[in-house]
Short mmCIF file of C-alpha atoms in Angstrom, two decimals:
data_model
loop_
_atom_site.label_atom_id
_atom_site.label_comp_id
_atom_site.label_asym_id
_atom_site.label_seq_id
_atom_site.Cartn_x
_atom_site.Cartn_y
_atom_site.Cartn_z
CA MET A 1 144.87 112.82 127.82
CA ILE A 2 143.28 112.20 124.44
CA THR A 3 146.28 110.08 123.40
CA ASP A 4 145.29 107.56 126.09
CA LEU A 5 142.33 106.44 123.96
CA TRP A 6 143.69 102.96 123.26
CA TYR A 7 140.92 102.05 120.84
CA LYS A 8 142.04 104.70 118.33
CA ASN A 9 144.91 102.56 116.99
CA ALA A 10 143.73 99.08 117.91
CA VAL A 11 142.64 95.88 116.19
CA ILE A 12 139.65 94.09 117.77
CA TYR A 13 139.06 90.34 117.34
CA SER A 14 135.48 89.06 117.59
CA LEU A 15 134.75 85.53 118.79
CA ASN A 16 132.20 83.24 120.38
CA VAL A 17 133.55 81.32 123.38
CA GLY A 18 131.35 78.35 122.51
CA THR A 19 132.96 77.81 119.10
CA PHE A 20 136.59 78.78 119.77
CA MET A 21 138.06 75.87 121.76
CA ASP A 22 136.59 73.15 123.98
CA SER A 23 138.93 71.98 126.76
CA ASP A 24 136.69 69.44 128.52
CA GLY A 25 135.25 67.53 125.56
CA ASP A 26 131.59 68.42 126.05
CA GLY A 27 131.40 69.91 122.56
CA VAL A 28 131.06 73.52 123.74
CA GLY A 29 133.96 75.96 123.89
CA ASP A 30 134.95 77.30 127.29
CA PHE A 31 137.14 79.87 129.02
CA ILE A 32 139.88 77.39 129.83
CA GLY A 33 140.18 76.57 126.13
CA LEU A 34 140.07 80.26 125.24
CA SER A 35 142.82 81.02 127.76
CA ARG A 36 145.00 78.37 126.13
CA ARG A 37 144.60 80.16 122.80
CA LEU A 38 145.57 83.62 124.06
CA ASP A 39 149.13 83.18 122.81
CA TYR A 40 147.69 82.64 119.34
CA LEU A 41 145.74 85.90 119.57
CA HIS A 42 148.76 87.68 121.02
CA GLY A 43 150.88 86.38 118.14
CA ILE A 44 148.47 87.73 115.55
CA GLY A 45 148.78 91.12 117.22
CA VAL A 46 145.20 91.91 118.27
CA ASP A 47 144.68 94.51 121.01
CA ALA A 48 141.26 93.42 122.27
CA VAL A 49 138.83 90.53 122.03
CA TRP A 50 135.10 91.00 121.85
CA LEU A 51 133.19 88.05 123.29
CA GLN A 52 129.65 87.19 122.26
CA PRO A 53 127.31 86.27 125.17
CA PHE A 54 128.57 83.56 127.52
CA GLN A 55 126.08 84.03 130.37
CA PRO A 56 123.59 81.29 131.34
CA SER A 57 121.09 80.81 128.52
CA PRO A 58 118.82 78.24 126.87
CA PHE A 59 120.83 79.06 123.71
CA LYS A 60 117.78 79.48 121.49
CA ASP A 61 119.51 82.55 120.02
CA ASP A 62 123.17 81.66 120.40
CA GLY A 63 123.30 83.01 123.94
CA TYR A 64 121.55 86.32 123.28
CA ASP A 65 118.60 84.99 125.30
CA VAL A 66 120.19 85.53 128.74
CA THR A 67 118.76 84.06 131.95
CA ASP A 68 121.37 85.46 134.37
CA HIS A 69 123.38 88.61 133.63
CA TYR A 70 125.77 87.91 136.52
CA GLY A 71 126.96 84.43 135.67
CA VAL A 72 128.80 82.16 133.25
CA ASP A 73 126.94 79.34 131.55
CA PRO A 74 128.24 76.06 133.03
CA ARG A 75 129.07 74.85 129.54
CA HIS A 76 131.63 77.66 129.29
CA GLY A 77 133.06 77.19 132.79
CA THR A 78 132.82 79.21 135.98
CA LEU A 79 133.22 82.81 137.07
CA GLY A 80 136.64 81.76 138.33
CA ASP A 81 137.57 80.54 134.84
CA PHE A 82 136.43 83.87 133.43
CA VAL A 83 138.56 85.87 135.88
CA GLU A 84 141.58 83.69 135.09
CA PHE A 85 140.97 84.41 131.42
CA THR A 86 140.75 88.20 131.86
CA HIS A 87 143.89 88.13 134.02
CA ALA A 88 145.78 86.08 131.41
CA ALA A 89 144.59 88.39 128.63
CA LYS A 90 145.69 91.47 130.56
CA SER A 91 149.15 89.96 131.11
CA ARG A 92 149.49 89.79 127.32
CA GLY A 93 148.26 93.33 126.78
CA ILE A 94 144.89 92.17 125.42
CA ARG A 95 141.74 93.93 126.60
CA VAL A 96 138.42 92.11 126.94
CA LEU A 97 135.13 93.51 125.65
CA ILE A 98 131.91 91.61 126.22
CA ASP A 99 128.43 91.79 124.78
CA LEU A 100 125.99 93.75 126.95
CA VAL A 101 122.57 92.28 126.13
CA VAL A 102 120.06 94.41 128.00
CA ASN A 103 117.45 95.16 125.38
CA HIS A 104 115.74 91.91 126.28
CA THR A 105 116.08 88.76 128.38
CA SER A 106 115.20 85.12 127.90
CA ILE A 107 111.58 84.26 128.57
CA GLU A 108 113.05 81.87 131.18
CA HIS A 109 114.78 84.68 133.09
CA PRO A 110 113.66 84.83 136.75
CA TRP A 111 112.70 88.47 136.24
CA PHE A 112 110.20 87.58 133.51
CA GLN A 113 108.92 84.54 135.36
CA ALA A 114 108.16 86.70 138.40
CA ALA A 115 106.63 89.41 136.21
CA ARG A 116 104.24 87.06 134.40
CA ARG A 117 103.05 85.27 137.54
CA ASP A 118 102.04 88.31 139.59
CA PRO A 119 100.76 91.66 138.28
CA ASN A 120 101.88 93.18 141.58
CA SER A 121 105.41 91.84 141.29
CA PRO A 122 108.11 94.54 141.39
CA TYR A 123 109.37 92.99 138.13
CA ARG A 124 106.06 93.47 136.31
CA ASP A 125 107.08 96.92 135.09
CA TRP A 126 110.49 95.66 134.04
CA TYR A 127 108.78 94.42 130.86
CA VAL A 128 106.32 95.92 128.37
CA TRP A 129 102.70 94.71 128.47
CA SER A 130 99.38 95.34 126.76
CA GLU A 131 95.89 94.03 127.57
CA LYS A 132 94.96 94.15 123.88
CA LYS A 133 97.02 93.27 120.85
CA PRO A 134 98.37 96.58 119.49
CA LYS A 135 97.45 97.54 115.94
CA ASN A 136 101.10 97.66 114.88
CA ALA A 137 101.92 94.20 116.25
CA ASN A 138 102.84 92.95 112.79
CA GLU A 139 105.37 95.72 112.14
CA GLY A 140 108.97 96.35 113.15
CA MET A 141 110.18 92.73 113.33
CA VAL A 142 113.96 92.38 113.42
CA PHE A 143 113.82 89.01 111.64
CA PRO A 144 111.21 89.32 108.87
CA GLY A 145 110.28 86.04 107.26
CA VAL A 146 111.13 84.18 110.46
CA GLN A 147 109.40 86.34 113.06
CA GLU A 148 105.64 87.00 112.66
CA THR A 149 104.86 89.59 115.32
CA THR A 150 106.34 91.85 118.01
CA TRP A 151 103.54 91.20 120.53
CA THR A 152 102.77 87.71 121.90
CA TRP A 153 99.97 86.61 124.24
CA ASP A 154 101.10 85.11 127.53
CA GLU A 155 98.52 82.85 129.20
CA VAL A 156 100.15 83.10 132.62
CA ALA A 157 100.26 86.90 132.63
CA GLY A 158 96.94 87.31 130.85
CA ALA A 159 98.45 90.00 128.64
CA TYR A 160 100.52 90.57 125.54
CA TYR A 161 104.24 91.19 125.98
CA PHE A 162 106.49 93.13 123.60
CA HIS A 163 109.51 91.56 121.90
CA ARG A 164 111.41 93.33 119.14
CA PHE A 165 113.32 90.07 118.50
CA TYR A 166 112.10 86.47 118.84
CA LYS A 167 109.09 85.69 121.03
CA PHE A 168 111.31 83.94 123.58
CA GLN A 169 113.13 87.28 124.13
CA PRO A 170 110.75 89.70 125.89
CA ASP A 171 111.95 93.30 125.82
CA LEU A 172 113.00 95.00 129.02
CA ASN A 173 111.27 98.28 129.83
CA THR A 174 114.50 100.25 129.67
CA SER A 175 112.67 103.52 130.42
CA ASN A 176 112.11 102.19 133.94
CA PRO A 177 114.69 103.81 136.30
CA ARG A 178 115.02 100.53 138.21
CA VAL A 179 115.92 98.69 134.99
CA GLN A 180 118.49 101.39 134.19
CA ALA A 181 119.97 101.03 137.69
CA GLU A 182 120.21 97.26 137.14
CA ILE A 183 122.05 97.81 133.85
CA LEU A 184 124.64 99.90 135.70
CA LYS A 185 125.03 97.13 138.28
CA ILE A 186 125.62 94.60 135.49
CA MET A 187 128.27 96.79 133.89
CA GLY A 188 129.97 97.45 137.21
CA PHE A 189 130.02 93.74 138.03
CA TRP A 190 131.87 92.73 134.86
CA ILE A 191 134.28 95.67 135.02
CA GLN A 192 135.22 94.48 138.50
CA LEU A 193 136.06 91.08 136.99
CA GLY A 194 138.47 92.50 134.43
CA VAL A 195 136.32 93.67 131.52
CA SER A 196 137.52 96.79 129.64
CA GLY A 197 134.29 97.62 127.87
CA PHE A 198 131.06 96.53 126.29
CA ARG A 199 129.72 95.97 122.82
CA MET A 200 126.16 97.18 123.41
CA ASP A 201 123.70 95.04 121.50
CA ALA A 202 120.83 96.75 119.62
CA VAL A 203 121.40 100.23 121.09
CA PRO A 204 118.49 101.98 119.28
CA PHE A 205 116.12 99.46 120.90
CA ILE A 206 117.69 99.94 124.35
CA ILE A 207 117.25 103.70 124.37
CA GLY A 208 114.00 103.85 122.36
CA THR A 209 110.65 104.24 124.09
CA LYS A 210 108.42 101.14 124.11
CA GLY A 211 104.74 100.50 124.64
CA PRO A 212 101.44 99.59 122.96
CA ASP A 213 100.84 103.21 121.96
CA VAL A 214 104.35 103.84 120.64
CA THR A 215 104.33 104.00 116.84
CA LYS A 216 107.61 105.89 116.45
CA PRO A 217 110.08 105.25 119.29
CA VAL A 218 111.85 108.26 120.75
CA GLU A 219 115.53 107.74 121.58
CA GLN A 220 116.48 108.64 125.15
CA PHE A 221 120.08 109.63 124.51
CA GLY A 222 120.64 110.65 128.12
CA MET A 223 120.84 106.93 128.91
CA LEU A 224 124.02 106.63 126.86
CA ARG A 225 125.62 109.48 128.76
CA THR A 226 124.65 107.85 132.07
CA PHE A 227 126.16 104.52 130.99
CA ARG A 228 129.37 106.19 129.84
CA GLU A 229 129.80 108.26 132.98
CA PHE A 230 129.36 105.17 135.10
CA ILE A 231 131.83 102.87 133.34
CA GLN A 232 134.48 105.58 133.11
CA TRP A 233 134.03 106.32 136.80
CA ARG A 234 134.67 102.64 137.49
CA GLN A 235 137.51 102.32 134.96
CA GLY A 236 138.89 105.33 133.14
CA ASP A 237 139.72 103.65 129.82
CA ALA A 238 136.62 101.44 129.58
CA VAL A 239 134.69 101.81 126.33
CA MET A 240 131.19 101.43 124.91
CA LEU A 241 131.04 100.06 121.36
CA ALA A 242 127.51 100.61 120.06
CA GLU A 243 125.71 98.39 117.57
CA ALA A 244 123.46 100.98 115.93
CA ASN A 245 122.48 100.55 112.29
CA ILE A 246 121.29 104.13 111.89
CA LEU A 247 121.30 106.89 109.29
CA PRO A 248 124.35 109.19 109.17
CA GLU A 249 122.36 112.23 110.29
CA ASP A 250 121.84 110.53 113.65
CA ASP A 251 125.48 109.57 114.24
CA LEU A 252 126.37 112.53 116.43
CA GLU A 253 123.38 111.83 118.67
CA TYR A 254 124.91 108.44 119.51
CA PHE A 255 128.45 109.75 119.90
CA GLY A 256 127.33 112.95 121.61
CA GLU A 257 128.45 116.24 120.11
CA ASP A 258 130.72 116.65 123.14
CA GLY A 259 131.89 113.04 122.93
CA ASP A 260 129.99 112.10 126.09
CA ARG A 261 127.95 109.13 124.87
CA SER A 262 129.26 106.12 122.89
CA HIS A 263 133.03 105.86 122.44
CA MET A 264 132.69 103.75 119.30
CA MET A 265 130.05 102.67 116.79
CA PHE A 266 130.06 100.11 114.02
CA ASN A 267 129.91 101.85 110.65
CA PHE A 268 127.10 99.96 108.92
CA GLN A 269 126.73 102.69 106.31
CA VAL A 270 130.30 102.23 105.08
CA ASN A 271 130.12 98.43 105.43
CA GLN A 272 127.16 98.09 103.08
CA ASN A 273 128.57 100.46 100.49
CA LEU A 274 131.96 98.75 100.73
CA PHE A 275 130.39 95.48 99.59
CA TYR A 276 128.62 97.30 96.78
CA ALA A 277 132.00 98.71 95.74
CA LEU A 278 133.55 95.23 95.82
CA ALA A 279 130.70 93.89 93.70
CA SER A 280 130.61 96.72 91.15
CA ALA A 281 134.10 98.31 91.13
CA ASP A 282 132.28 101.60 91.72
CA THR A 283 133.60 103.53 94.72
CA LYS A 284 131.34 106.59 94.37
CA PRO A 285 128.66 105.40 96.85
CA LEU A 286 131.41 104.27 99.25
CA ILE A 287 133.03 107.70 99.11
CA GLN A 288 129.63 109.28 99.76
CA ALA A 289 129.17 106.99 102.78
CA LEU A 290 132.62 107.93 104.09
CA LYS A 291 131.80 111.62 103.79
CA ALA A 292 128.36 111.18 105.33
CA THR A 293 129.87 109.49 108.41
CA ARG A 294 132.88 111.76 108.68
CA SER A 295 131.62 113.93 111.55
CA ARG A 296 132.41 112.55 114.97
CA PRO A 297 133.90 113.99 118.16
CA ALA A 298 137.65 113.81 118.72
CA SER A 299 137.23 110.92 121.15
CA GLY A 300 134.74 109.08 118.93
CA GLN A 301 135.77 106.23 116.67
CA TRP A 302 134.18 104.04 114.02
CA GLY A 303 134.44 100.27 114.13
CA GLN A 304 135.13 99.09 110.56
CA PHE A 305 134.32 95.48 109.72
CA LEU A 306 133.70 93.15 106.83
CA ARG A 307 131.71 90.30 108.35
CA ASN A 308 130.43 89.66 111.86
CA HIS A 309 128.29 87.06 113.63
CA ASP A 310 125.10 88.32 111.95
CA GLU A 311 124.07 88.45 108.31
CA LEU A 312 125.59 91.03 105.99
CA ASP A 313 122.77 93.57 106.25
CA LEU A 314 122.23 95.40 102.94
CA GLY A 315 119.03 97.16 103.96
CA ARG A 316 120.46 100.68 103.52
CA LEU A 317 121.32 100.13 99.84
CA THR A 318 118.94 100.86 97.00
CA GLU A 319 117.12 97.86 95.57
CA GLU A 320 119.32 97.99 92.47
CA GLU A 321 122.51 98.13 94.53
CA ARG A 322 121.34 95.35 96.85
CA ASN A 323 120.47 93.08 93.92
CA ARG A 324 123.91 93.67 92.46
CA VAL A 325 125.56 92.59 95.71
CA PHE A 326 123.25 89.57 95.91
CA ALA A 327 124.18 88.58 92.35
CA ALA A 328 127.90 88.88 93.08
CA PHE A 329 128.16 87.34 96.55
CA GLY A 330 124.91 85.52 97.40
CA PRO A 331 123.04 84.59 94.22
CA GLU A 332 121.23 81.55 95.62
CA GLU A 333 118.18 81.90 97.83
CA ASN A 334 119.68 79.86 100.69
CA MET A 335 122.62 82.30 100.83
CA GLN A 336 120.27 85.19 101.63
CA LEU A 337 118.45 85.99 104.85
CA TYR A 338 115.59 88.17 106.16
CA HIS A 339 115.00 89.60 102.66
CA ARG A 340 117.85 92.05 103.25
CA GLY A 341 121.19 90.30 103.71
CA ILE A 342 123.70 87.55 102.99
CA ARG A 343 124.51 84.95 105.61
CA ARG A 344 127.84 83.72 104.21
CA ARG A 345 131.39 84.14 105.45
CA LEU A 346 133.73 86.35 103.49
CA ALA A 347 135.99 83.74 101.82
CA PRO A 348 133.15 81.84 100.10
CA MET A 349 131.52 85.13 99.12
CA LEU A 350 134.70 86.12 97.30
CA GLY A 351 135.13 82.70 95.73
CA ALA A 352 138.30 81.97 97.75
CA ASP A 353 140.12 84.44 95.46
CA ARG A 354 143.22 85.36 97.47
CA ARG A 355 143.62 88.63 95.58
CA ARG A 356 140.09 89.77 96.46
CA LEU A 357 140.42 88.62 100.05
CA GLU A 358 143.59 90.63 100.51
CA LEU A 359 141.97 93.64 98.86
CA ALA A 360 138.95 93.43 101.16
CA TYR A 361 141.03 93.10 104.32
CA SER A 362 143.39 95.85 103.20
CA LEU A 363 140.36 98.11 102.79
CA MET A 364 139.06 97.20 106.24
CA PHE A 365 142.43 97.91 107.85
CA THR A 366 142.71 101.31 106.16
CA LEU A 367 139.20 102.76 106.35
CA PRO A 368 138.71 105.57 108.90
CA GLY A 369 138.39 103.88 112.27
CA THR A 370 139.33 100.71 114.13
CA PRO A 371 139.27 97.34 112.30
CA VAL A 372 137.18 94.54 113.83
CA LEU A 373 138.21 91.07 112.62
CA ARG A 374 135.89 88.06 112.89
CA TYR A 375 137.38 84.80 114.22
CA GLY A 376 138.40 82.40 111.48
CA ASP A 377 138.49 85.05 108.79
CA GLU A 378 142.25 85.30 109.23
CA ILE A 379 142.52 81.78 107.79
CA GLY A 380 139.68 82.15 105.28
CA MET A 381 137.15 79.88 106.97
CA GLY A 382 134.04 78.89 105.03
CA ASP A 383 130.40 78.40 105.96
CA ASP A 384 127.92 75.54 106.26
CA LEU A 385 124.74 76.57 104.46
CA SER A 386 122.90 73.49 105.72
CA LEU A 387 122.72 75.13 109.17
CA PRO A 388 119.76 77.43 109.86
CA GLU A 389 119.79 81.21 109.64
CA ARG A 390 123.05 82.76 110.90
CA ASN A 391 124.51 79.55 112.37
CA CYS A 392 126.02 78.75 108.98
CA ALA A 393 128.78 81.32 109.69
CA ARG A 394 129.21 80.44 113.39
CA THR A 395 130.88 77.04 113.08
CA PRO A 396 133.81 76.00 115.33
CA MET A 397 137.31 77.37 114.79
CA GLN A 398 139.48 75.13 112.63
CA TRP A 399 142.79 74.67 114.46
CA SER A 400 144.34 71.60 112.87
CA THR A 401 143.75 68.37 110.97
CA GLU A 402 142.91 66.54 114.20
CA PRO A 403 139.32 65.23 114.56
CA HIS A 404 136.79 68.08 114.67
CA GLY A 405 139.53 70.42 113.52
CA GLY A 406 141.23 70.34 116.93
CA PHE A 407 138.26 72.20 118.44
CA THR A 408 137.20 69.41 120.81
CA LYS A 409 138.05 65.87 121.84
CA GLY A 410 134.34 65.21 122.29
CA ASP A 411 132.20 63.28 119.84
CA LYS A 412 129.64 65.97 119.03
CA PRO A 413 130.37 69.70 118.90
CA LEU A 414 127.50 72.09 119.60
CA LEU A 415 127.67 73.05 115.93
CA PRO A 416 129.35 70.73 113.41
CA VAL A 417 132.86 71.58 112.29
CA ILE A 418 133.09 72.08 108.54
CA GLN A 419 134.72 69.02 106.99
CA GLY A 420 135.48 67.87 103.49
CA GLY A 421 135.61 69.98 100.36
CA PRO A 422 137.46 73.27 99.93
CA TRP A 423 136.37 74.71 103.31
CA GLY A 424 136.86 71.63 105.50
CA PHE A 425 139.23 71.68 108.46
CA GLU A 426 141.42 69.17 106.61
CA THR A 427 142.27 71.96 104.14
CA VAL A 428 141.68 75.22 106.03
CA ASN A 429 143.25 75.30 109.49
CA VAL A 430 145.61 77.33 111.66
CA ALA A 431 148.35 74.71 112.01
CA ALA A 432 148.91 74.37 108.27
CA GLN A 433 148.83 78.10 107.65
CA ARG A 434 151.19 78.86 110.52
CA ARG A 435 153.83 76.76 108.72
CA ASP A 436 153.26 78.43 105.36
CA PRO A 437 154.97 81.84 105.12
CA ASP A 438 152.67 82.82 102.25
CA SER A 439 149.43 81.82 103.99
CA LEU A 440 146.51 84.16 104.60
CA LEU A 441 147.13 83.85 108.35
CA ASN A 442 150.72 85.07 108.13
CA TRP A 443 149.71 87.77 105.67
CA THR A 444 147.03 88.98 108.13
CA GLU A 445 149.57 89.09 110.97
CA ARG A 446 151.88 91.24 108.84
CA MET A 447 149.02 93.56 107.93
CA ILE A 448 148.06 94.01 111.59
CA ARG A 449 151.64 94.96 112.37
CA ALA A 450 151.65 97.43 109.47
CA ARG A 451 148.36 98.88 110.68
CA HIS A 452 149.79 99.48 114.17
CA GLU A 453 152.75 101.27 112.60
CA ALA A 454 150.44 103.65 110.73
CA PRO A 455 148.64 105.43 113.61
CA GLU A 456 147.65 108.17 111.17
CA ILE A 457 144.81 105.89 110.00
CA GLY A 458 143.34 105.51 113.48
CA TRP A 459 144.05 109.00 114.78
CA GLY A 460 144.19 111.28 111.77
CA ASP A 461 141.78 113.04 109.50
CA TYR A 462 141.49 111.88 105.92
CA GLU A 463 141.07 113.24 102.41
CA VAL A 464 139.92 111.42 99.30
CA VAL A 465 142.69 111.72 96.70
CA GLN A 466 141.37 112.09 93.16
CA THR A 467 142.28 109.25 90.79
CA ARG A 468 139.78 109.92 87.95
CA ASP A 469 138.89 106.23 88.05
CA PRO A 470 135.73 105.22 89.98
CA GLY A 471 137.22 101.77 90.50
CA VAL A 472 140.26 103.07 92.38
CA LEU A 473 139.99 104.44 95.92
CA ALA A 474 142.83 106.56 97.30
CA LEU A 475 142.78 108.01 100.83
CA ARG A 476 145.36 110.17 102.57
CA TYR A 477 145.54 110.37 106.37
CA ASP A 478 147.21 113.27 108.18
CA TRP A 479 148.20 113.30 111.84
CA ARG A 480 150.82 115.28 113.73
CA GLY A 481 152.70 116.43 110.68
CA ASN A 482 152.88 113.02 108.98
CA SER A 483 150.81 111.45 106.23
CA VAL A 484 149.94 107.96 105.00
CA MET A 485 148.24 107.26 101.66
CA VAL A 486 146.48 104.03 100.70
CA VAL A 487 145.37 103.09 97.18
CA HIS A 488 143.06 100.21 96.20
CA ASN A 489 142.15 98.92 92.75
CA LEU A 490 138.71 97.29 92.78
CA HIS A 491 138.89 96.33 89.10
CA HIS A 492 139.49 92.76 88.01
CA GLU A 493 141.97 94.16 85.50
CA PRO A 494 145.24 96.05 86.00
CA CYS A 495 145.10 99.81 85.79
CA GLU A 496 147.31 102.86 85.80
CA VAL A 497 146.43 105.98 87.78
CA ARG A 498 148.07 109.36 88.18
CA LEU A 499 147.53 111.14 91.45
CA LYS A 500 148.85 113.94 93.58
CA PRO A 501 149.09 113.28 97.34
CA GLY A 502 148.32 116.92 98.14
CA THR A 503 150.91 117.45 100.89
CA PRO A 504 154.23 119.33 100.88
CA GLN A 505 156.06 116.04 101.52
CA GLY A 506 154.41 114.37 98.54
CA ASP A 507 157.40 114.19 96.21
CA ARG A 508 158.18 110.69 97.42
CA LEU A 509 155.95 107.79 98.41
CA ILE A 510 157.54 105.02 100.50
CA ASP A 511 155.85 101.65 99.99
CA LEU A 512 155.05 100.20 103.44
CA LEU A 513 154.30 96.70 102.15
CA GLY A 514 157.06 96.31 99.57
CA ASN A 515 159.89 98.04 97.75
CA GLY A 516 157.88 99.88 95.11
CA HIS A 517 158.64 103.45 96.11
CA SER A 518 157.41 106.24 93.84
CA ASP A 519 158.92 109.63 92.98
CA ALA A 520 156.76 112.43 91.66
CA ASP A 521 157.15 113.87 88.17
CA ALA A 522 157.70 117.54 87.40
CA ASP A 523 153.99 118.24 88.02
CA GLY A 524 154.12 116.65 91.47
CA ARG A 525 152.09 113.63 90.32
CA HIS A 526 152.77 109.95 90.81
CA THR A 527 152.03 107.28 88.22
CA LEU A 528 151.02 104.01 89.85
CA VAL A 529 150.43 100.70 88.11
CA LEU A 530 148.10 98.48 90.11
CA GLU A 531 147.56 94.80 89.41
CA PRO A 532 143.99 93.39 89.42
CA TYR A 533 142.57 93.90 92.93
CA GLY A 534 145.89 95.51 93.84
CA TYR A 535 146.56 97.70 96.86
CA ARG A 536 149.38 99.93 98.12
CA TRP A 537 150.14 101.52 101.48
CA PHE A 538 152.49 104.49 101.26
CA ARG A 539 154.12 106.76 103.77
CA VAL A 540 154.28 110.24 102.28
CA GLY A 541 157.83 111.61 102.54
CA GLY A 542 160.55 109.55 104.24
CA LEU A 543 160.93 106.83 106.84
CA ASP A 544 162.18 109.35 109.39
CA TYR A 545 158.55 110.22 110.08
CA ILE A 546 158.76 109.37 113.78
CA LEU A 547 161.53 111.93 114.24
CA ASN A 548 159.32 114.46 112.46
CA ARG A 549 156.15 113.67 114.39
CA GLN A 550 154.75 116.73 116.11
CA GLU A 551 153.63 116.55 119.73
CA ARG A 552 150.24 118.04 118.89
#
């Protein structure tokens, strides 16, 4: 049944095992430590955790350079520890999603080592080679300014190999049927160990054609359908969450018009325009992005996020819009990255302004789709701009005022814990905020509960409610005869708006986050006064909505 799609009304929590909790004191987080923190995640109310790569790796790219797709890096524990973790998560009703990194491997992967040593190796065609350096070798880099080429000469192989990412990450030839069969084996293996789905890394590069003569890759969308059929054959409610920073006109190709490809996709278009709206108090481009990404199959779902483990990519904005976001949230050169994004965490970007933080999270929780929360953002963690590239926002979780923020008993964490100043673990940590009823952590927990109790947002269709103020965004969600309306003021000043919900039940608005109910005037309009960066969640009609919910 369509109502069995658990991800429609879920909250997903993103984390890196290596920076969450270290149980053995070696400075690297592990699955035993993560298992010990499951009660924390359960208490917040998250439905699923998404784990960044934990497989064996030289860790030149934070684990995304995999050397064994069927193992656990010894620093994180064993396969047995992983199975214990998935079992413990399941017992708490938490699903586990893992990164599926199959666009490339580490240069140290046995497949690549065999391929480079012998042109007759069966693994030779698992990668992409060229005898001559292609003319477009200096185009299409994922990390401009850091990465110089997409083709690198290999002395052992006597040929150039293709790498869309860093040179130590050679691309797999995913058009090869044997590589595709191996991808299915990898997915099946982890599903058997308790995984409920995959966040597929760099999907356009997985399904795009590759080769020295390819100037414009062609997406092979049938691969997505094959992957989906396989995982749902193995486990009916398993999901594929695609990372695909694409234009809206291509969205349905990734979802599949019949809903037979990706279950979910991150909405990069909305994410970028959301930050422009926060920087400018102009919601018009955000509304356009919402409308442009509106079409999706009934089973499809957007993943809405604020920050993740990468930079805030602003490449889809106009130059003027991008510069405005830079000026507001990343004005210094060391805050920017790859000539297109900001590498900071959310709290420092918003100047630790609690009002703006709440506004941003309220928007994330109420945009069309499923919210994806980054670890540490629930306590307002900061960043360490002295660390290179994206590592500045990947520092260890700050649990307490114990040494190294309670992350490890070891002397040297893999990445340093932030200490001292406004973002140090001495000031920002879970233990202190758990004891403070007004903390950001406890506020986030209440918002997650409120989000679960408003399934209209995850399941329903939406309409933009006119406010006649470009700095105020009002959305109404309708599902099974009930409606929820959310209103956000992006101005730094208070404002008053008059609006009409547009439903027969709209004479009364019940405030879901407080006691400020609103009754309509004779014209059926509501007058709302919103404080600076204020937000309201309303149920349209009465609180007997569950009794009134229609079956279909």
